[in-house]
mmCIF file with all atom_site columns, C-alpha atoms in Angstrom:
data_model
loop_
_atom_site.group_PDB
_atom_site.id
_atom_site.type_symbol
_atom_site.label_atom_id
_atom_site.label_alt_id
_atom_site.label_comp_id
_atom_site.label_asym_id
_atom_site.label_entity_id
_atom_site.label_seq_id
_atom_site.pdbx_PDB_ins_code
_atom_site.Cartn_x
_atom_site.Cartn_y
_atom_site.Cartn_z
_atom_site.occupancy
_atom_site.B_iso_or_equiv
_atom_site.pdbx_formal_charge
_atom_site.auth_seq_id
_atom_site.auth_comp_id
_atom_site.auth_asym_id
_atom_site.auth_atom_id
_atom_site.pdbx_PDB_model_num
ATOM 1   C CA . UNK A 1 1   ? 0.000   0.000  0.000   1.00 43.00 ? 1   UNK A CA 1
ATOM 2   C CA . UNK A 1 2   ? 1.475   3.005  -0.990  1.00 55.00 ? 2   UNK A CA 1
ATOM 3   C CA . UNK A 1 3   ? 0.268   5.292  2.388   1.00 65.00 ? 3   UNK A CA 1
ATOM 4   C CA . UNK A 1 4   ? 2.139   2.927  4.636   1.00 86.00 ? 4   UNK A CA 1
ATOM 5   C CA . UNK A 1 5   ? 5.467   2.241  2.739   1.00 92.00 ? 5   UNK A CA 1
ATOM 6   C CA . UNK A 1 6   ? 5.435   6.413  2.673   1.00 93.00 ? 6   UNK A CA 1
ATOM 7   C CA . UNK A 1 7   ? 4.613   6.689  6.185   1.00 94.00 ? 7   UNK A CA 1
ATOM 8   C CA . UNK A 1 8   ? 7.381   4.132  7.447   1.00 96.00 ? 8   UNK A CA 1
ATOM 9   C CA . UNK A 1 9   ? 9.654   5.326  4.568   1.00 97.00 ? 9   UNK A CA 1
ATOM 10  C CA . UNK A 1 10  ? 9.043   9.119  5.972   1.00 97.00 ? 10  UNK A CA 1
ATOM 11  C CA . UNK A 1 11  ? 10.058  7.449  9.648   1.00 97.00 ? 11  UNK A CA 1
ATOM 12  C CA . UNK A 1 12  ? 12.707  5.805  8.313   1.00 97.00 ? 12  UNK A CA 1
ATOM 13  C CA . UNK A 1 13  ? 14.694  8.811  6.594   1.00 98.00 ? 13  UNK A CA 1
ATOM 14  C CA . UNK A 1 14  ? 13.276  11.603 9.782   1.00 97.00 ? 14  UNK A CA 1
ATOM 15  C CA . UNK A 1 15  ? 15.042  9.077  12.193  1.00 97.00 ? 15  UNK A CA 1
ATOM 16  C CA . UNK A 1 16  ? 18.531  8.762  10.018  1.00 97.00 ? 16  UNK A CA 1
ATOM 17  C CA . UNK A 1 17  ? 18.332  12.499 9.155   1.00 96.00 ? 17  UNK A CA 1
ATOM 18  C CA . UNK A 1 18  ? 18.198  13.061 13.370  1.00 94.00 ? 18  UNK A CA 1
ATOM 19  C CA . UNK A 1 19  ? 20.825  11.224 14.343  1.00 90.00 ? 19  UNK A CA 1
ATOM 20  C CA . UNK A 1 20  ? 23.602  12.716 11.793  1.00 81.00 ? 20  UNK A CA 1
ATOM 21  C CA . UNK A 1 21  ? 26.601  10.620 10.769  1.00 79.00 ? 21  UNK A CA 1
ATOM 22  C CA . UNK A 1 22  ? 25.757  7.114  12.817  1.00 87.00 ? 22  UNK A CA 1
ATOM 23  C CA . UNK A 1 23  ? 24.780  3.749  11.564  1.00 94.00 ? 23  UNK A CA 1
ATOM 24  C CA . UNK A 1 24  ? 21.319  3.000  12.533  1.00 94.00 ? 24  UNK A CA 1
ATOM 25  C CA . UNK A 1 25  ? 20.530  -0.294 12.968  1.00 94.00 ? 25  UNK A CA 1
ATOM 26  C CA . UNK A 1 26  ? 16.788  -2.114 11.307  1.00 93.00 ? 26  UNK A CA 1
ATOM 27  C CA . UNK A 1 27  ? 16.074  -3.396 15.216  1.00 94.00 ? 27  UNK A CA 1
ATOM 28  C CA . UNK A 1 28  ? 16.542  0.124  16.237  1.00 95.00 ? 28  UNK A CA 1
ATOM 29  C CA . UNK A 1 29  ? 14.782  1.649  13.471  1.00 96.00 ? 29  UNK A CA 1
ATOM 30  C CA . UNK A 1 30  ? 11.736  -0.741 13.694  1.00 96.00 ? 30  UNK A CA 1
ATOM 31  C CA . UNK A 1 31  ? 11.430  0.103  17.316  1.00 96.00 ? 31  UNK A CA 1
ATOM 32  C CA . UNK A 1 32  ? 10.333  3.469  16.728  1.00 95.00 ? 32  UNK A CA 1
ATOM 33  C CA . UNK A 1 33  ? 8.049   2.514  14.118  1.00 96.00 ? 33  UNK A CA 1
ATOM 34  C CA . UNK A 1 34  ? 7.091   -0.602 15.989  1.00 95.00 ? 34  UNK A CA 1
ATOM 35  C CA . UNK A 1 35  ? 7.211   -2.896 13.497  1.00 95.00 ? 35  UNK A CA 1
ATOM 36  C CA . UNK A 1 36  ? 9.173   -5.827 12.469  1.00 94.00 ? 36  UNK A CA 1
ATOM 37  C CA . UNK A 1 37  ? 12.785  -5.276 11.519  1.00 93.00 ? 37  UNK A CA 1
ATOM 38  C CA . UNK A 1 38  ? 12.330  -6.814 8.114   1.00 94.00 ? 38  UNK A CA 1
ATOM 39  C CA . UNK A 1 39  ? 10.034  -4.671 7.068   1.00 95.00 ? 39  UNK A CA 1
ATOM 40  C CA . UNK A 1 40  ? 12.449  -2.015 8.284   1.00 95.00 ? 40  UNK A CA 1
ATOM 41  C CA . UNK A 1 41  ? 14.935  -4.072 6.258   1.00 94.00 ? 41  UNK A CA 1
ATOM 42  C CA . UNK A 1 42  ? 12.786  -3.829 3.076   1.00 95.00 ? 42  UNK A CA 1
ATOM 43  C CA . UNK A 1 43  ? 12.453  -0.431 2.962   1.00 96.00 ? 43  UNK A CA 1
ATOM 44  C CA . UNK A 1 44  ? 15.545  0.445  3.119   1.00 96.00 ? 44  UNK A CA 1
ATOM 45  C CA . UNK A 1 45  ? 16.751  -2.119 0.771   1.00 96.00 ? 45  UNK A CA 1
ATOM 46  C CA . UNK A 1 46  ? 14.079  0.286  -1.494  1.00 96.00 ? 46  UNK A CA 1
ATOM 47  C CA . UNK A 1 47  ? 15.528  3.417  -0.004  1.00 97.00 ? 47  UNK A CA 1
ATOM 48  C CA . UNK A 1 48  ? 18.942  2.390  -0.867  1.00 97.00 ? 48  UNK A CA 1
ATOM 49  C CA . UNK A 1 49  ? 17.953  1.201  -4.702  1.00 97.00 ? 49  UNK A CA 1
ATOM 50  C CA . UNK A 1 50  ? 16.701  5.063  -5.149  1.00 97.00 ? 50  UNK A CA 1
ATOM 51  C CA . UNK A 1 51  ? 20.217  6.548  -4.055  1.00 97.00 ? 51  UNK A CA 1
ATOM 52  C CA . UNK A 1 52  ? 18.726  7.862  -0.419  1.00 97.00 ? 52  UNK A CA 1
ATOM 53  C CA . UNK A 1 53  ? 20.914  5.873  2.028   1.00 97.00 ? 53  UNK A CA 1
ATOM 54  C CA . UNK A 1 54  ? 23.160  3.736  2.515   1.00 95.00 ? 54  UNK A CA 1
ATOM 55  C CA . UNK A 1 55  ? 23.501  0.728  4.403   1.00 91.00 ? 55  UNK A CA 1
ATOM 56  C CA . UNK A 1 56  ? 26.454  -2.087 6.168   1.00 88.00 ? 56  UNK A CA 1
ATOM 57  C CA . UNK A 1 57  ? 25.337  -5.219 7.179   1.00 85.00 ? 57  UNK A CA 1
ATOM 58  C CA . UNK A 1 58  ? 26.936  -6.822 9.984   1.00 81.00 ? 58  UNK A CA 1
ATOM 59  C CA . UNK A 1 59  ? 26.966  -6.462 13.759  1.00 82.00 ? 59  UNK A CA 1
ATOM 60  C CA . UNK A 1 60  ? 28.243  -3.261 13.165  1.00 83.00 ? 60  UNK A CA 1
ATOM 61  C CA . UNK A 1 61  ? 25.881  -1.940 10.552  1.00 86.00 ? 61  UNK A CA 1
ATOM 62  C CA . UNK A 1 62  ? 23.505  -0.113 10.128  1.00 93.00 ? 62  UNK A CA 1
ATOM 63  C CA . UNK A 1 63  ? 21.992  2.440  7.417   1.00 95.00 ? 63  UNK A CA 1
ATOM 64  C CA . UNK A 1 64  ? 22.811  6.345  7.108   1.00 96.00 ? 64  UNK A CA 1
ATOM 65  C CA . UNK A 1 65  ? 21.327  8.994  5.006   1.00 97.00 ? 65  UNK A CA 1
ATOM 66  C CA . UNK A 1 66  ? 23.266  9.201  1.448   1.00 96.00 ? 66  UNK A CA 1
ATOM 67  C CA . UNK A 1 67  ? 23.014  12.858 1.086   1.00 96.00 ? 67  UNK A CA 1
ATOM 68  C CA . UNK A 1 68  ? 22.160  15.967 3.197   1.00 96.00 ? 68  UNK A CA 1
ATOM 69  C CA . UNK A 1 69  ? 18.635  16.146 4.413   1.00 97.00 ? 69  UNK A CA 1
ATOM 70  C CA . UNK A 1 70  ? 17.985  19.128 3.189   1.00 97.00 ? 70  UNK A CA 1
ATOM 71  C CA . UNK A 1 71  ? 18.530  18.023 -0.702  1.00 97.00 ? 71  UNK A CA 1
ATOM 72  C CA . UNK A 1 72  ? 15.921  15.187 -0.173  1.00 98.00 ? 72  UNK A CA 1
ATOM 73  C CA . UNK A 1 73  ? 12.666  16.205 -1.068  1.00 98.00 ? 73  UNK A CA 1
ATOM 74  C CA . UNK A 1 74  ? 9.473   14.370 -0.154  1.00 97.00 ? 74  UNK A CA 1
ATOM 75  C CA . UNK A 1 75  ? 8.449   13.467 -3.957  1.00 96.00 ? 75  UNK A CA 1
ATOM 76  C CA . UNK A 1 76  ? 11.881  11.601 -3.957  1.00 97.00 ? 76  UNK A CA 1
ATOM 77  C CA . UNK A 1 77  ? 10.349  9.471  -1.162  1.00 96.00 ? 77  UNK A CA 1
ATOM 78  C CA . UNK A 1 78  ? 6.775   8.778  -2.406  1.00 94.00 ? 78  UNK A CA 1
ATOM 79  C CA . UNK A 1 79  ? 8.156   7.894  -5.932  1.00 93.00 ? 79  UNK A CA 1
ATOM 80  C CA . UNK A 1 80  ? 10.199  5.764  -4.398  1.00 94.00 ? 80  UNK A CA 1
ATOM 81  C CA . UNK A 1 81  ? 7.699   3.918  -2.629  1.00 92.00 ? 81  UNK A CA 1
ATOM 82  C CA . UNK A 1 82  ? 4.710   4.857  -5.011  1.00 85.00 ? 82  UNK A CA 1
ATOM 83  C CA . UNK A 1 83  ? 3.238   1.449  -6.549  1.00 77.00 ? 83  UNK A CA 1
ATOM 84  C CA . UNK A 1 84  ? -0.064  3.358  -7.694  1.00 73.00 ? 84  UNK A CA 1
ATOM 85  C CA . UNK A 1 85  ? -1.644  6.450  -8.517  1.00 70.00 ? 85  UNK A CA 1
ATOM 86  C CA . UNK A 1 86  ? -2.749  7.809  -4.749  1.00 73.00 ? 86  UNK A CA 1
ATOM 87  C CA . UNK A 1 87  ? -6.584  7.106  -5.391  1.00 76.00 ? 87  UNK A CA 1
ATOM 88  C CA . UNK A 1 88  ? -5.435  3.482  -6.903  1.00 72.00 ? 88  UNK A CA 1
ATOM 89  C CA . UNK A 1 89  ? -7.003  2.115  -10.210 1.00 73.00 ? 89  UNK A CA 1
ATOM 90  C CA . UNK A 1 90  ? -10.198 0.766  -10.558 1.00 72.00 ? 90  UNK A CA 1
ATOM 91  C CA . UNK A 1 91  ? -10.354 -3.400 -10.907 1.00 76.00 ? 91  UNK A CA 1
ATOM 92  C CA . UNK A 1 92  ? -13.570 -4.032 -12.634 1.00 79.00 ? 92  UNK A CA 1
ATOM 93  C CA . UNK A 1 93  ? -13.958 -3.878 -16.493 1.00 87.00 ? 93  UNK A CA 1
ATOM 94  C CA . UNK A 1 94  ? -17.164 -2.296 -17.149 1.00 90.00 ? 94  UNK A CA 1
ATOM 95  C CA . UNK A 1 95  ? -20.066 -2.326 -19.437 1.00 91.00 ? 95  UNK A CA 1
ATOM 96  C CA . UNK A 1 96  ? -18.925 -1.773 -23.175 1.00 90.00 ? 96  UNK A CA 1
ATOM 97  C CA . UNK A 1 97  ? -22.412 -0.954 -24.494 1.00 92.00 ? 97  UNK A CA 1
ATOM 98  C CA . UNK A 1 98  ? -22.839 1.424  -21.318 1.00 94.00 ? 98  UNK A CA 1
ATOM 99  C CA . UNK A 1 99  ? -22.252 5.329  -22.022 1.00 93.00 ? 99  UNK A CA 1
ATOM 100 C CA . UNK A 1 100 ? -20.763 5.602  -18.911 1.00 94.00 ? 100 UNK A CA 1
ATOM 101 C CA . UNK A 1 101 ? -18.953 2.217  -18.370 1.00 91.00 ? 101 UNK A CA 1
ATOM 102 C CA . UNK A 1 102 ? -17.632 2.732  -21.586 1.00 90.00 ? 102 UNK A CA 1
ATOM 103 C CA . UNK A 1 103 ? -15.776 5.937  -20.929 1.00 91.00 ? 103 UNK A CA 1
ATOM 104 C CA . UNK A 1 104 ? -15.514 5.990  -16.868 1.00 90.00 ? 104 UNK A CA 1
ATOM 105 C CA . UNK A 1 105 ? -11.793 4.271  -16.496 1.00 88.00 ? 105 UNK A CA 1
ATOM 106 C CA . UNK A 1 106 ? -10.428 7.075  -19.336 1.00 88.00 ? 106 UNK A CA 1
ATOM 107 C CA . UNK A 1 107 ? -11.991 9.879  -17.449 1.00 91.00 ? 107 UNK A CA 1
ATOM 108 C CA . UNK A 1 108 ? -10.930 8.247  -14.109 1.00 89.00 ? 108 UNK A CA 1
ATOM 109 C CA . UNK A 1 109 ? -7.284  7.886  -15.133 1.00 86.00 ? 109 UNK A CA 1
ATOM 110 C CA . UNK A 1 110 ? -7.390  11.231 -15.920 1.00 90.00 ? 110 UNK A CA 1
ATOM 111 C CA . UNK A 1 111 ? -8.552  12.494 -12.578 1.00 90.00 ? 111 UNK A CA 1
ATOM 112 C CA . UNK A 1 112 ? -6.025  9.819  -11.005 1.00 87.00 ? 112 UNK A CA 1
ATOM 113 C CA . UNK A 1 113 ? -2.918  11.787 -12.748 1.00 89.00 ? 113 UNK A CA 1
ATOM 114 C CA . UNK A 1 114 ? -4.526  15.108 -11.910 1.00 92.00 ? 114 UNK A CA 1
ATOM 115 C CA . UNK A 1 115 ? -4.362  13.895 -8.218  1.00 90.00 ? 115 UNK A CA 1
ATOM 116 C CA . UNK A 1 116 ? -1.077  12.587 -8.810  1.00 89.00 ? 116 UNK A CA 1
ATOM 117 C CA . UNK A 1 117 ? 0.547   15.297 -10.221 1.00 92.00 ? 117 UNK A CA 1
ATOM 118 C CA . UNK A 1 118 ? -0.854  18.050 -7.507  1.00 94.00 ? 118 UNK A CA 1
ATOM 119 C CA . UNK A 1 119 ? 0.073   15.680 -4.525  1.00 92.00 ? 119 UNK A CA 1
ATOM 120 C CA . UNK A 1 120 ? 4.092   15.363 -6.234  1.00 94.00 ? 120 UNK A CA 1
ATOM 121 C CA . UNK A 1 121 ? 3.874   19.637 -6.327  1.00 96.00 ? 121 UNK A CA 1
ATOM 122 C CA . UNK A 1 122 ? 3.368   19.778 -2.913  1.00 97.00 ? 122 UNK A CA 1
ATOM 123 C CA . UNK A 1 123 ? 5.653   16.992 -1.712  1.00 96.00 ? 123 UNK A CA 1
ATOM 124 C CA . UNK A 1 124 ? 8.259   18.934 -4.181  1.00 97.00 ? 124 UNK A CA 1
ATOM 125 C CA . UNK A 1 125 ? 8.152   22.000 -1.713  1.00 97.00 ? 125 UNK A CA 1
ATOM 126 C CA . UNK A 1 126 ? 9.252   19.808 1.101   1.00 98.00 ? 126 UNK A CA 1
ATOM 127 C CA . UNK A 1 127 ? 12.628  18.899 2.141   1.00 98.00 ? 127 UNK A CA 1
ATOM 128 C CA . UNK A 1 128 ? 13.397  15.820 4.790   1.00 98.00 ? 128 UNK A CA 1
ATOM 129 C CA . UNK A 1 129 ? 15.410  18.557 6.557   1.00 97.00 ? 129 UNK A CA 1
ATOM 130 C CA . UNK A 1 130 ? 11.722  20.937 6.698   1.00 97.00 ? 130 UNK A CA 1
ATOM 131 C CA . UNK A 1 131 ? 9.911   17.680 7.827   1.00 97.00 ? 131 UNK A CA 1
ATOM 132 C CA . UNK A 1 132 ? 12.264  17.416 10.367  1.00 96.00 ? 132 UNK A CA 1
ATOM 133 C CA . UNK A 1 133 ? 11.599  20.875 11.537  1.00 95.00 ? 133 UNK A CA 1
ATOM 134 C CA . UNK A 1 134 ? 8.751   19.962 13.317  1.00 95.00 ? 134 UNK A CA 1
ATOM 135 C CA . UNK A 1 135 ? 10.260  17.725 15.572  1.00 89.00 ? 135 UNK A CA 1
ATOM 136 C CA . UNK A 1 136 ? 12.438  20.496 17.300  1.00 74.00 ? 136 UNK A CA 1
#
């Protein structure tokens, strides 16, 4: 679900962007979230793929942001994790000889985009290090 992997993804980057230069273990992670490390794991196996941090396995590991907070923006994240548009797609396949089934998934994919493209404007005005603002 796209809401949640942004959500934990969001946690994820707030809690490496907070504690600077350190390797920050999955268990540790995943206790603030309070869910299981390998979901934790998963993410930022995602995270990493998308060039926004980096990881070490090992005893000593852990995962660190890969650039400043402040040049990660928001829309990074959510494309990163995005799987959907944000109001999904519809599943059914509706009536051909309908006027309206015909047409509805064209005008709906429209309005799906729309959405799309006004919620990646607003995510483009924040920065992980604005987010993390608010935690001050």
């Amino acid at each position: 679900m796209n809401n949640g992997r942004f959500s934990i993804s969001v946690h994820i980057l707030t809690l490496l962007a907070t504690m600077k230069e350190e390797l920050v273990s999955s268990e540790w992670l995943a206790g603030s979230i309070n869910i299981n490390p390998v979901l934790v794991r998963k993410e930022l196996s995602n995270l990493r793929e998308h060039g926004l941090v980096n990881s070490k396995e090992g005893k000593n590991g852990g995962a660190q942001l890969a650039k400043p907070a402040n040049s990660i923006l928001l829309s990074e994240v959510y494309m990163a994790v995005k799987q959907s548009p944000v109001l999904g797609v519809a599943k059914n396949t509706p009536n051909p000889e309908c006027p309206v089934g015909r047409q509805i998934n064209d005008h709906l994919n429209g309005l799906y985009e729309e959405v799309d493209q006004a919620l990646l404007e607003k995510l483009q005005q924040v920065s992980l290090a604005d987010f993390c603002k608010k935690f001050d």
